[in-house]
GROMACS .gro file of C-alpha atoms in nm:
model
  306
    1MET     CA    1   2.148  17.430   4.444
    2PRO     CA    2   1.779  17.393   4.531
    3TYR     CA    3   1.653  17.565   4.805
    4ILE     CA    4   1.295  17.701   4.966
    5SER     CA    5   1.201  17.833   5.237
    6VAL     CA    6   1.048  17.713   5.570
    7ARG     CA    7   0.901  17.929   5.872
    8GLY     CA    8   1.208  18.162   5.796
    9ILE     CA    9   1.473  17.983   5.685
   10GLU     CA   10   1.617  17.831   5.426
   11HIS     CA   11   1.622  17.546   5.402
   12TYR     CA   12   1.828  17.258   5.111
   13TYR     CA   13   1.603  16.973   5.011
   14GLU     CA   14   1.648  16.761   4.664
   15TRP     CA   15   1.480  16.520   4.451
   16VAL     CA   16   1.652  16.171   4.417
   17LYS     CA   17   1.376  16.029   4.120
   18GLN     CA   18   1.339  15.826   3.743
   19PRO     CA   19   1.131  15.840   3.528
   20SER     CA   20   0.821  15.637   3.561
   21GLY     CA   21   0.700  15.707   3.264
   22ASP     CA   22   0.240  15.817   3.306
   23ARG     CA   23   0.283  15.574   3.646
   24LYS     CA   24   0.288  15.815   3.943
   25LYS     CA   25   0.507  15.714   4.238
   26PRO     CA   26   0.517  15.768   4.567
   27VAL     CA   27   0.661  16.032   4.770
   28MET     CA   28   0.972  15.923   4.998
   29VAL     CA   29   1.122  16.163   5.267
   30PHE     CA   30   1.383  16.112   5.421
   31ILE     CA   31   1.472  16.269   5.734
   32HIS     CA   32   1.895  16.280   5.903
   33GLY     CA   33   2.012  16.263   6.256
   34TRP     CA   34   2.206  16.547   6.484
   35ALA     CA   35   2.489  16.715   6.320
   36GLY     CA   36   2.434  16.538   5.968
   37SER     CA   37   2.236  16.555   5.680
   38ALA     CA   38   2.082  16.463   5.419
   39ARG     CA   39   2.430  16.330   5.191
   40TYR     CA   40   2.407  15.976   5.344
   41TRP     CA   41   2.079  15.888   5.227
   42ARG     CA   42   2.203  15.933   4.893
   43SER     CA   43   2.243  15.577   4.849
   44THR     CA   44   1.954  15.465   4.997
   45ALA     CA   45   1.697  15.626   4.833
   46ASN     CA   46   1.913  15.567   4.538
   47ALA     CA   47   1.832  15.177   4.594
   48LEU     CA   48   1.401  15.220   4.683
   49LEU     CA   49   1.368  15.491   4.268
   50ASP     CA   50   1.239  15.131   4.169
   51GLU     CA   51   0.900  15.213   4.391
   52PHE     CA   52   0.961  15.553   4.525
   53ASP     CA   53   1.032  15.897   4.425
   54CYS     CA   54   1.293  16.032   4.668
   55LEU     CA   55   1.271  16.290   4.863
   56LEU     CA   56   1.569  16.424   5.132
   57TYR     CA   57   1.614  16.786   5.308
   58ASP     CA   58   1.855  16.874   5.581
   59LEU     CA   59   1.694  16.970   5.907
   60ARG     CA   60   1.721  17.311   6.013
   61GLY     CA   61   2.094  17.448   6.119
   62PHE     CA   62   2.196  17.098   5.941
   63GLY     CA   63   2.406  16.967   5.681
   64ARG     CA   64   2.293  17.331   5.365
   65SER     CA   65   2.026  17.418   5.571
   66GLY     CA   66   2.051  17.769   5.661
   67GLY     CA   67   2.063  17.823   6.093
   68LYS     CA   68   1.940  18.179   6.130
   69PRO     CA   69   1.758  18.367   5.961
   70THR     CA   70   1.805  18.551   5.615
   71VAL     CA   71   1.615  18.823   5.341
   72VAL     CA   72   1.610  18.630   5.127
   73GLU     CA   73   1.609  18.789   4.744
   74ALA     CA   74   1.338  18.654   4.510
   75SER     CA   75   1.523  18.446   4.250
   76GLU     CA   76   1.491  18.090   4.073
   77SER     CA   77   1.549  17.905   4.347
   78VAL     CA   78   1.326  17.991   4.629
   79VAL     CA   79   1.016  17.846   4.596
   80GLU     CA   80   0.744  18.036   4.801
   81SER     CA   81   0.862  18.237   5.045
   82GLU     CA   82   0.680  18.372   5.339
   83THR     CA   83   0.579  18.770   5.291
   84SER     CA   84   0.849  18.949   5.585
   85GLN     CA   85   0.568  19.000   5.814
   86GLU     CA   86   0.490  18.582   5.835
   87LYS     CA   87   0.908  18.578   5.873
   88THR     CA   88   0.921  18.800   6.128
   89GLN     CA   89   0.664  18.598   6.337
   90ALA     CA   90   0.822  18.229   6.198
   91ILE     CA   91   1.111  18.324   6.388
   92HIS     CA   92   1.043  18.445   6.696
   93GLU     CA   93   0.825  18.098   6.732
   94LEU     CA   94   1.153  17.861   6.654
   95THR     CA   95   1.292  17.675   6.901
   96TYR     CA   96   1.533  17.389   6.905
   97GLU     CA   97   1.207  17.164   7.001
   98LEU     CA   98   1.245  16.868   6.836
   99THR     CA   99   0.882  16.919   6.783
  100GLU     CA  100   0.940  17.268   6.616
  101TYR     CA  101   1.131  17.035   6.353
  102ALA     CA  102   0.771  16.835   6.288
  103LYS     CA  103   0.649  17.136   6.230
  104ASP     CA  104   0.924  17.198   5.966
  105LEU     CA  105   0.868  16.927   5.803
  106ALA     CA  106   0.512  17.035   5.777
  107VAL     CA  107   0.537  17.320   5.586
  108LEU     CA  108   0.789  17.191   5.315
  109LEU     CA  109   0.542  16.956   5.218
  110ASP     CA  110   0.358  17.213   5.165
  111LYS     CA  111   0.536  17.438   5.006
  112LEU     CA  112   0.585  17.145   4.787
  113HIS     CA  113   0.214  17.020   4.718
  114LEU     CA  114   0.302  16.685   4.927
  115GLN     CA  115   0.004  16.573   5.116
  116ARG     CA  116   0.040  16.181   5.187
  117VAL     CA  117   0.380  16.061   5.267
  118TYR     CA  118   0.635  15.784   5.284
  119ILE     CA  119   0.891  15.867   5.605
  120ASN     CA  120   1.186  15.685   5.636
  121ALA     CA  121   1.391  15.850   5.957
  122HIS     CA  122   1.731  15.815   6.106
  123SER     CA  123   1.856  15.882   6.466
  124MET     CA  124   1.738  16.218   6.581
  125GLY     CA  125   1.562  16.255   6.245
  126ALA     CA  126   1.327  15.911   6.399
  127SER     CA  127   1.238  16.123   6.683
  128VAL     CA  128   1.137  16.457   6.488
  129ALA     CA  129   0.909  16.177   6.245
  130THR     CA  130   0.788  16.050   6.537
  131LEU     CA  131   0.628  16.275   6.662
  132PHE     CA  132   0.542  16.420   6.277
  133PHE     CA  133   0.319  16.092   6.289
  134ASN     CA  134   0.122  16.168   6.551
  135SER     CA  135   0.103  16.555   6.483
  136TYR     CA  136   0.009  16.431   6.103
  137PRO     CA  137  -0.119  16.142   6.067
  138GLN     CA  138  -0.271  16.178   5.743
  139ARG     CA  139   0.038  16.234   5.657
  140VAL     CA  140   0.162  15.938   5.658
  141GLU     CA  141   0.168  15.671   5.464
  142LYS     CA  142   0.424  15.435   5.619
  143GLY     CA  143   0.666  15.504   5.869
  144ILE     CA  144   1.077  15.389   5.841
  145LEU     CA  145   1.261  15.490   6.223
  146THR     CA  146   1.620  15.324   6.219
  147CYS     CA  147   1.809  15.337   6.566
  148SER     CA  148   1.500  15.507   6.790
  149GLY     CA  149   1.456  15.393   7.104
  150ILE     CA  150   1.362  15.549   7.462
  151PHE     CA  151   1.595  15.609   7.763
  152GLU     CA  152   1.510  15.642   8.103
  153TYR     CA  153   1.626  16.040   8.252
  154ASP     CA  154   1.966  16.084   8.459
  155GLU     CA  155   1.995  16.375   8.649
  156LYS     CA  156   2.382  16.255   8.596
  157ALA     CA  157   2.444  16.056   8.317
  158PHE     CA  158   2.245  16.381   8.121
  159THR     CA  159   2.428  16.643   8.306
  160ALA     CA  160   2.754  16.493   8.228
  161PHE     CA  161   2.649  16.483   7.895
  162HIS     CA  162   2.537  16.791   7.795
  163LYS     CA  163   2.875  16.914   7.935
  164PHE     CA  164   3.079  16.753   7.739
  165GLY     CA  165   2.852  16.764   7.382
  166GLY     CA  166   2.903  17.144   7.456
  167TYR     CA  167   3.205  17.081   7.506
  168VAL     CA  168   3.273  16.893   7.221
  169VAL     CA  169   3.054  17.217   6.963
  170LYS     CA  170   3.257  17.410   7.046
  171PHE     CA  171   3.560  17.249   7.013
  172ARG     CA  172   3.536  17.223   6.587
  173PRO     CA  173   3.847  17.382   6.391
  174LYS     CA  174   3.838  17.424   6.047
  175TRP     CA  175   4.131  17.213   6.021
  176LEU     CA  176   4.028  16.875   6.175
  177GLY     CA  177   3.944  16.773   5.907
  178LYS     CA  178   4.243  16.827   5.736
  179ILE     CA  179   4.400  16.622   5.970
  180PRO     CA  180   4.514  16.247   5.836
  181PHE     CA  181   4.186  15.959   5.982
  182VAL     CA  182   4.025  16.172   6.187
  183ASP     CA  183   3.714  16.083   6.016
  184GLN     CA  184   3.805  15.710   6.072
  185MET     CA  185   3.820  15.852   6.537
  186PHE     CA  186   3.569  16.082   6.444
  187MET     CA  187   3.279  15.802   6.335
  188ALA     CA  188   3.483  15.487   6.495
  189ARG     CA  189   3.174  15.485   6.779
  190PHE     CA  190   2.898  15.523   6.554
  191LEU     CA  191   3.049  15.282   6.338
  192HIS     CA  192   3.042  14.842   6.357
  193ARG     CA  193   3.128  14.752   6.019
  194PRO     CA  194   3.367  15.028   5.850
  195ILE     CA  195   3.187  15.238   5.557
  196PRO     CA  196   3.383  15.403   5.258
  197ALA     CA  197   3.589  15.708   5.267
  198PHE     CA  198   3.430  15.939   5.093
  199GLU     CA  199   3.097  15.868   5.340
  200ARG     CA  200   3.321  15.837   5.724
  201GLN     CA  201   3.433  16.225   5.496
  202ALA     CA  202   3.132  16.344   5.473
  203PHE     CA  203   2.976  16.269   5.778
  204LEU     CA  204   3.296  16.420   5.934
  205GLN     CA  205   3.236  16.767   5.744
  206ASP     CA  206   2.831  16.794   5.839
  207PHE     CA  207   2.951  16.835   6.163
  208LEU     CA  208   3.210  17.107   6.169
  209ASP     CA  209   2.969  17.280   5.941
  210ALA     CA  210   2.659  17.221   6.154
  211ASP     CA  211   2.544  17.569   6.281
  212TYR     CA  212   2.645  17.614   6.640
  213ASP     CA  213   2.343  17.728   6.794
  214ALA     CA  214   2.084  17.401   6.668
  215ALA     CA  215   2.386  17.201   6.687
  216LEU     CA  216   2.392  17.336   7.123
  217GLY     CA  217   2.002  17.388   7.138
  218THR     CA  218   1.890  17.043   7.016
  219ILE     CA  219   2.134  16.802   7.252
  220PHE     CA  220   1.893  16.959   7.487
  221THR     CA  221   1.651  16.905   7.363
  222SER     CA  222   1.721  16.555   7.267
  223VAL     CA  223   1.839  16.480   7.565
  224SER     CA  224   1.662  16.588   7.850
  225LYS     CA  225   1.405  16.511   8.134
  226ALA     CA  226   1.113  16.653   7.894
  227GLN     CA  227   1.196  16.411   7.600
  228ALA     CA  228   1.241  16.126   7.833
  229GLU     CA  229   0.940  16.128   7.940
  230LEU     CA  230   0.783  16.173   7.605
  231MET     CA  231   0.822  16.017   7.377
  232PRO     CA  232   0.741  15.708   7.574
  233GLN     CA  233   0.349  15.813   7.483
  234GLU     CA  234   0.461  15.923   7.193
  235PHE     CA  235   0.514  15.569   7.083
  236ALA     CA  236   0.227  15.463   7.233
  237LYS     CA  237  -0.047  15.685   7.080
  238LEU     CA  238   0.144  15.598   6.695
  239GLN     CA  239  -0.087  15.496   6.474
  240VAL     CA  240   0.092  15.512   6.161
  241PRO     CA  241   0.252  15.134   6.039
  242THR     CA  242   0.575  15.161   6.133
  243LEU     CA  243   0.884  14.920   6.112
  244MET     CA  244   1.206  15.068   6.343
  245ILE     CA  245   1.518  14.896   6.289
  246SER     CA  246   1.835  14.910   6.516
  247GLY     CA  247   2.197  14.789   6.464
  248GLU     CA  248   2.327  14.540   6.703
  249TYR     CA  249   2.606  14.665   6.845
  250ASP     CA  250   2.461  15.054   6.827
  251GLN     CA  251   2.614  15.160   7.068
  252ILE     CA  252   2.454  15.569   7.091
  253ILE     CA  253   2.100  15.398   7.078
  254PRO     CA  254   2.095  15.044   7.161
  255ALA     CA  255   1.865  14.802   7.034
  256GLU     CA  256   1.710  14.732   7.407
  257MET     CA  257   1.620  15.127   7.398
  258GLY     CA  258   1.440  15.090   7.040
  259ARG     CA  259   1.303  14.664   7.156
  260GLN     CA  260   1.093  14.886   7.466
  261ALA     CA  261   1.010  15.170   7.174
  262ALA     CA  262   0.876  14.948   6.999
  263ALA     CA  263   0.709  14.709   7.272
  264LEU     CA  264   0.444  15.035   7.265
  265SER     CA  265   0.277  15.066   7.022
  266ASP     CA  266   0.038  14.734   6.791
  267LYS     CA  267   0.150  14.985   6.525
  268VAL     CA  268   0.548  14.950   6.557
  269GLU     CA  269   0.762  14.657   6.348
  270PHE     CA  270   1.078  14.541   6.545
  271VAL     CA  271   1.385  14.465   6.367
  272VAL     CA  272   1.791  14.434   6.454
  273ILE     CA  273   2.014  14.424   6.200
  274PRO     CA  274   2.308  14.203   6.287
  275ASN     CA  275   2.632  14.340   6.292
  276THR     CA  276   2.619  14.669   6.247
  277ALA     CA  277   2.587  15.004   6.475
  278HIS     CA  278   2.423  15.295   6.411
  279PHE     CA  279   2.398  15.318   6.008
  280PRO     CA  280   2.281  14.978   5.934
  281MET     CA  281   2.174  15.161   5.572
  282LEU     CA  282   2.492  15.160   5.492
  283GLU     CA  283   2.693  14.932   5.763
  284ASP     CA  284   2.416  14.643   5.618
  285ALA     CA  285   2.295  14.779   5.310
  286GLU     CA  286   2.136  14.504   5.147
  287THR     CA  287   1.983  14.345   5.524
  288TYR     CA  288   1.837  14.719   5.564
  289LEU     CA  289   1.703  14.736   5.201
  290ARG     CA  290   1.561  14.367   5.231
  291ARG     CA  291   1.392  14.470   5.629
  292VAL     CA  292   1.233  14.794   5.446
  293ARG     CA  293   1.120  14.600   5.147
  294GLU     CA  294   0.976  14.398   5.320
  295PHE     CA  295   0.774  14.640   5.473
  296LEU     CA  296   0.643  14.803   5.273
  297GLN     CA  297   0.606  14.514   5.100
  298VAL     CA  298   0.728  14.623   4.776
  299PRO     CA  299   1.019  14.347   4.527
  300VAL     CA  300   1.329  14.306   4.766
  301VAL     CA  301   1.618  14.388   4.473
  302GLU     CA  302   1.929  14.175   4.515
  303LEU     CA  303   2.204  14.514   4.529
  304GLN     CA  304   2.539  14.516   4.201
  305ALA     CA  305   2.826  14.435   4.375
  306GLY     CA  306   3.091  14.700   4.295
   0.00000   0.00000   0.00000
């Protein structure tokens, strides 16, 4: 599997491409959400191969990416590892602030020699992408934020959420994934329409495998008073043409939160996918892809049945 060292941490990444002859396609980068991985973006990437070379990667501490720095031996799977001095310096600087994840992405693009890209990001990953758009606007052609938005700070609610989240992260026995139907129960709050069993099982496995410190740390940084105050300012500053997509019945980040965020910038176009929740790209791929293609101004193609 391909790995690349980003600020001292081994990151998993993969290309999803198809031959295009002499035609050079633009690159679309996909960013997953909390406790997930690049796996759930594969079907969307596969559906866009006619127009894009798609880069998928796992955020630091999630999926197959490392959460802790390791001493990496030279091998073909590692591209341009940093020197020991650079690694040591980076390790001391790393935190679970979402701005740090945006810096991770900048370094990843540098390592892969990518100057200007399209980005499609989901949930917590969409917050990371928004910060990236404003920090590196010259590197983004267009952006898609799936299931994102702004929320008001509520001390009681946030305290309760952090307490519950901490318990959920702490209690993740590996045997949980072997219990029949637990994947359905685990995903129930995230979905309005059913998705294939292998997708549900992959989500559960990613959650069980997530690095403890990264999973807990990003709960506190992504749902916080500081973040509630910061994100409206970030959405208002957007200069990158952006499509914001919400699921009509999303309980995690309700569509109204997306609507409020989109209203802060005339660079943002807002759409709601009916009868979907927190994963509209999987619950109604046809509608989701049509909206994405219309925004990107590329031909709309029909999905093949089956």
